[in-house]
Amino acid sequence: MKDMQAHLEKLRVEAEECELISKLATNPTKKELFAKLAAHHRELADEVERTMKAST
């Protein structure tokens, strides 16, 4: 379970970093790409969290 918690935290941090990069990007393509990456990392984190809750 510790591994899953660590992975969850890593995904949340990566989502925040991608969102920040998206907000700071001046290139519209990069802005959109990093926004999509942030959303994807959040979806993955949510899935890990649901799996953790289902396991308890």
Short mmCIF file of C-alpha atoms in Angstrom, two decimals:
data_model
loop_
_atom_site.label_atom_id
_atom_site.label_comp_id
_atom_site.label_asym_id
_atom_site.label_seq_id
_atom_site.Cartn_x
_atom_site.Cartn_y
_atom_site.Cartn_z
CA MET A 1 0.00 0.00 0.00
CA LYS A 2 2.94 2.36 0.65
CA ASP A 3 4.00 1.98 -2.98
CA MET A 4 0.56 2.97 -4.19
CA GLN A 5 0.48 5.99 -1.86
CA ALA A 6 3.90 7.10 -3.10
CA HIS A 7 2.79 6.70 -6.70
CA LEU A 8 -0.40 8.63 -6.00
CA GLU A 9 1.57 11.52 -4.51
CA LYS A 10 3.99 11.49 -7.46
CA LEU A 11 1.12 11.66 -9.95
CA ARG A 12 -0.48 14.57 -8.09
CA VAL A 13 2.82 16.48 -8.06
CA GLU A 14 3.36 15.82 -11.76
CA ALA A 15 -0.16 17.03 -12.52
CA GLU A 16 0.52 20.27 -10.65
CA GLU A 17 3.84 20.75 -12.45
CA CYS A 18 2.23 20.19 -15.85
CA GLU A 19 -0.53 22.64 -15.00
CA LEU A 20 2.01 25.27 -13.98
CA ILE A 21 3.99 24.77 -17.18
CA SER A 22 0.77 25.05 -19.16
CA LYS A 23 -0.09 28.34 -17.49
CA LEU A 24 3.38 29.75 -18.10
CA ALA A 25 3.78 28.53 -21.69
CA THR A 26 3.59 31.15 -24.38
CA ASN A 27 3.37 28.67 -27.24
CA PRO A 28 -0.31 27.65 -27.68
CA THR A 29 0.61 24.11 -28.71
CA LYS A 30 2.75 23.58 -25.61
CA LYS A 31 0.11 25.22 -23.43
CA GLU A 32 -2.51 22.75 -24.70
CA LEU A 33 -0.16 19.77 -24.47
CA PHE A 34 0.75 20.42 -20.84
CA ALA A 35 -2.88 21.06 -19.93
CA LYS A 36 -3.75 17.66 -21.40
CA LEU A 37 -0.85 16.04 -19.54
CA ALA A 38 -2.04 17.60 -16.28
CA ALA A 39 -5.55 16.26 -16.85
CA HIS A 40 -4.18 12.81 -17.71
CA HIS A 41 -2.04 12.68 -14.57
CA ARG A 42 -5.07 13.66 -12.49
CA GLU A 43 -7.12 10.86 -14.08
CA LEU A 44 -4.36 8.37 -13.30
CA ALA A 45 -4.12 9.64 -9.72
CA ASP A 46 -7.88 9.33 -9.31
CA GLU A 47 -7.74 5.75 -10.58
CA VAL A 48 -4.95 4.86 -8.15
CA GLU A 49 -6.93 6.45 -5.32
CA ARG A 50 -10.08 4.50 -6.23
CA THR A 51 -8.07 1.29 -6.34
CA MET A 52 -6.58 2.01 -2.94
CA LYS A 53 -10.02 2.65 -1.45
CA ALA A 54 -11.40 -0.53 -3.00
CA SER A 55 -8.50 -2.54 -1.52
CA THR A 56 -9.24 -1.52 2.05
#
